[in-house]
């Protein structure tokens, strides 16, 4: 099991307050996929606090780790699918209006398609999403992870109207 520890003069932890709207991925899920345990939760809390230096440090680790990036994107897709009853087509086809507040990257759309295609299958979507991330370059994983974080934080800030403002 691997773990990332940032050495900073502050901590980002929203485990005890209501900023985290959903339960973050579990340790077991991360270990099963070979992800860095706790990195997704650390990164989410850092983004909620809008701490750019910590976010950058964690994203530098994340972009080179397909399994952890996959866990983050799977989580964002799961939250979105639970919010809307399914994963909205707009996240996979890039048909959002030019003035929409959210524009998923091409890399995110591709990985989200793997999620949608494998939801409810025997192997599940988590493995398919991690596999799709393994086929991405570091830059594509970074773009997809950034989109996933924007999506998760957008729901916190704007609730269910987020995608359709």
Short mmCIF file of C-alpha atoms in Angstrom, two decimals:
data_model
loop_
_atom_site.label_atom_id
_atom_site.label_comp_id
_atom_site.label_asym_id
_atom_site.label_seq_id
_atom_site.Cartn_x
_atom_site.Cartn_y
_atom_site.Cartn_z
CA UNK A 1 0.00 0.00 0.00
CA UNK A 2 1.37 3.40 -0.92
CA UNK A 3 0.52 6.69 0.64
CA UNK A 4 1.39 10.31 -0.15
CA UNK A 5 2.24 12.64 2.68
CA UNK A 6 2.59 16.36 2.00
CA UNK A 7 4.83 18.37 4.24
CA UNK A 8 3.07 21.70 4.68
CA UNK A 9 2.21 24.12 7.44
CA UNK A 10 -1.50 23.33 7.13
CA UNK A 11 -3.93 20.43 6.77
CA UNK A 12 -6.87 19.85 4.44
CA UNK A 13 -9.43 17.56 6.05
CA UNK A 14 -13.17 17.83 5.67
CA UNK A 15 -13.96 14.43 7.13
CA UNK A 16 -15.69 16.00 10.12
CA UNK A 17 -17.72 18.71 8.40
CA UNK A 18 -20.34 18.97 5.68
CA UNK A 19 -18.11 20.16 2.83
CA UNK A 20 -17.74 16.56 1.60
CA UNK A 21 -21.12 15.91 0.04
CA UNK A 22 -20.37 12.23 -0.68
CA UNK A 23 -18.31 9.48 0.85
CA UNK A 24 -14.90 9.38 -0.79
CA UNK A 25 -13.54 6.15 -2.31
CA UNK A 26 -12.77 3.44 0.21
CA UNK A 27 -9.35 2.14 1.15
CA UNK A 28 -10.36 -1.34 -0.08
CA UNK A 29 -11.40 0.00 -3.48
CA UNK A 30 -8.14 1.91 -3.83
CA UNK A 31 -6.05 -1.08 -2.77
CA UNK A 32 -7.93 -3.42 -5.14
CA UNK A 33 -7.03 -1.19 -8.10
CA UNK A 34 -3.47 -0.47 -6.88
CA UNK A 35 -4.15 3.22 -6.25
CA UNK A 36 -2.41 5.50 -3.79
CA UNK A 37 -4.58 5.15 -0.71
CA UNK A 38 -6.11 8.42 0.43
CA UNK A 39 -4.77 10.56 -2.42
CA UNK A 40 -8.21 11.15 -3.94
CA UNK A 41 -9.60 12.25 -0.56
CA UNK A 42 -6.60 14.51 0.10
CA UNK A 43 -6.92 16.06 -3.34
CA UNK A 44 -10.67 16.61 -3.01
CA UNK A 45 -10.25 18.32 0.38
CA UNK A 46 -7.44 20.46 -1.05
CA UNK A 47 -9.64 21.55 -3.95
CA UNK A 48 -12.53 22.33 -1.58
CA UNK A 49 -10.12 24.62 0.28
CA UNK A 50 -8.90 26.14 -3.02
CA UNK A 51 -5.27 25.58 -1.98
CA UNK A 52 -3.35 25.77 -5.24
CA UNK A 53 0.12 24.80 -3.93
CA UNK A 54 -1.15 21.57 -2.35
CA UNK A 55 -3.38 20.86 -5.33
CA UNK A 56 -0.40 21.17 -7.67
CA UNK A 57 1.75 18.85 -5.56
CA UNK A 58 -0.96 16.20 -5.45
CA UNK A 59 -1.81 16.53 -9.15
CA UNK A 60 1.87 16.00 -9.99
CA UNK A 61 1.64 12.62 -8.26
CA UNK A 62 -1.79 11.79 -9.67
CA UNK A 63 -1.00 12.38 -13.34
CA UNK A 64 1.60 9.60 -13.34
CA UNK A 65 -0.71 7.12 -11.60
CA UNK A 66 -3.41 5.60 -13.83
CA UNK A 67 -5.02 3.61 -11.01
CA UNK A 68 -5.48 6.60 -8.70
CA UNK A 69 -6.64 8.80 -11.57
CA UNK A 70 -9.11 6.05 -12.45
CA UNK A 71 -10.44 5.94 -8.89
CA UNK A 72 -10.98 9.72 -8.97
CA UNK A 73 -12.75 9.67 -12.34
CA UNK A 74 -14.83 6.63 -11.41
CA UNK A 75 -15.91 8.43 -8.24
CA UNK A 76 -16.88 11.57 -10.19
CA UNK A 77 -18.86 9.47 -12.68
CA UNK A 78 -20.55 7.54 -9.87
CA UNK A 79 -21.58 10.72 -8.04
CA UNK A 80 -22.88 12.18 -11.31
CA UNK A 81 -24.80 9.02 -12.23
CA UNK A 82 -26.34 8.86 -8.76
CA UNK A 83 -27.29 12.54 -8.97
CA UNK A 84 -29.00 12.29 -12.36
CA UNK A 85 -30.03 8.62 -12.42
CA UNK A 86 -27.45 7.90 -15.12
CA UNK A 87 -24.34 9.46 -16.58
CA UNK A 88 -25.58 12.36 -18.73
CA UNK A 89 -24.71 12.17 -22.42
CA UNK A 90 -23.36 15.71 -22.26
CA UNK A 91 -20.39 14.38 -20.28
CA UNK A 92 -19.50 11.87 -22.96
CA UNK A 93 -20.32 13.60 -26.24
CA UNK A 94 -19.14 17.19 -25.73
CA UNK A 95 -22.45 18.71 -26.82
CA UNK A 96 -22.66 21.32 -24.07
CA UNK A 97 -23.45 24.89 -25.18
CA UNK A 98 -20.53 27.28 -25.54
CA UNK A 99 -21.74 29.31 -22.56
CA UNK A 100 -22.11 26.27 -20.28
CA UNK A 101 -20.27 26.57 -16.94
CA UNK A 102 -18.67 23.15 -17.38
CA UNK A 103 -16.77 21.74 -20.35
CA UNK A 104 -15.43 18.20 -19.94
CA UNK A 105 -12.10 17.55 -21.60
CA UNK A 106 -11.81 14.99 -24.40
CA UNK A 107 -9.78 12.74 -22.08
CA UNK A 108 -12.52 12.83 -19.44
CA UNK A 109 -15.19 12.09 -22.05
CA UNK A 110 -13.26 9.04 -23.27
CA UNK A 111 -12.84 7.65 -19.77
CA UNK A 112 -16.47 8.44 -18.91
CA UNK A 113 -17.50 6.37 -21.93
CA UNK A 114 -15.62 3.40 -20.43
CA UNK A 115 -17.55 3.96 -17.20
CA UNK A 116 -20.91 4.06 -19.01
CA UNK A 117 -20.13 1.03 -21.16
CA UNK A 118 -19.17 -1.09 -18.15
CA UNK A 119 -21.66 0.06 -15.55
CA UNK A 120 -23.48 -2.97 -14.22
CA UNK A 121 -21.19 -5.53 -15.87
CA UNK A 122 -19.66 -8.46 -13.99
CA UNK A 123 -16.22 -6.80 -13.90
CA UNK A 124 -17.67 -3.41 -13.00
CA UNK A 125 -16.84 0.07 -14.14
CA UNK A 126 -13.97 0.72 -11.74
CA UNK A 127 -11.54 -1.61 -13.51
CA UNK A 128 -12.62 -0.36 -16.94
CA UNK A 129 -12.08 3.26 -15.92
CA UNK A 130 -8.63 2.47 -14.47
CA UNK A 131 -7.76 0.58 -17.64
CA UNK A 132 -8.89 3.51 -19.78
CA UNK A 133 -6.68 5.80 -17.69
CA UNK A 134 -3.74 3.46 -18.22
CA UNK A 135 -4.16 4.04 -21.95
CA UNK A 136 -3.90 7.81 -21.50
CA UNK A 137 -0.78 9.94 -21.49
CA UNK A 138 0.16 11.80 -18.30
CA UNK A 139 -1.20 15.01 -19.80
CA UNK A 140 -4.50 13.33 -20.69
CA UNK A 141 -4.81 11.88 -17.18
CA UNK A 142 -4.13 15.34 -15.75
CA UNK A 143 -6.83 16.87 -17.96
CA UNK A 144 -9.33 14.12 -17.10
CA UNK A 145 -8.57 14.39 -13.37
CA UNK A 146 -8.97 18.17 -13.48
CA UNK A 147 -12.38 17.73 -15.12
CA UNK A 148 -13.40 15.16 -12.49
CA UNK A 149 -12.45 17.54 -9.67
CA UNK A 150 -14.29 20.44 -11.32
CA UNK A 151 -17.35 18.23 -11.61
CA UNK A 152 -17.25 17.14 -7.96
CA UNK A 153 -16.68 20.67 -6.65
CA UNK A 154 -19.30 22.05 -9.05
CA UNK A 155 -21.91 19.84 -7.43
CA UNK A 156 -20.87 21.12 -4.00
CA UNK A 157 -21.15 24.74 -5.12
CA UNK A 158 -24.15 24.59 -7.48
CA UNK A 159 -25.99 21.36 -6.59
CA UNK A 160 -27.83 19.42 -9.30
CA UNK A 161 -28.27 22.40 -11.61
CA UNK A 162 -24.53 22.47 -12.21
CA UNK A 163 -24.40 20.74 -15.61
CA UNK A 164 -27.42 22.53 -16.99
CA UNK A 165 -26.91 26.17 -16.02
#
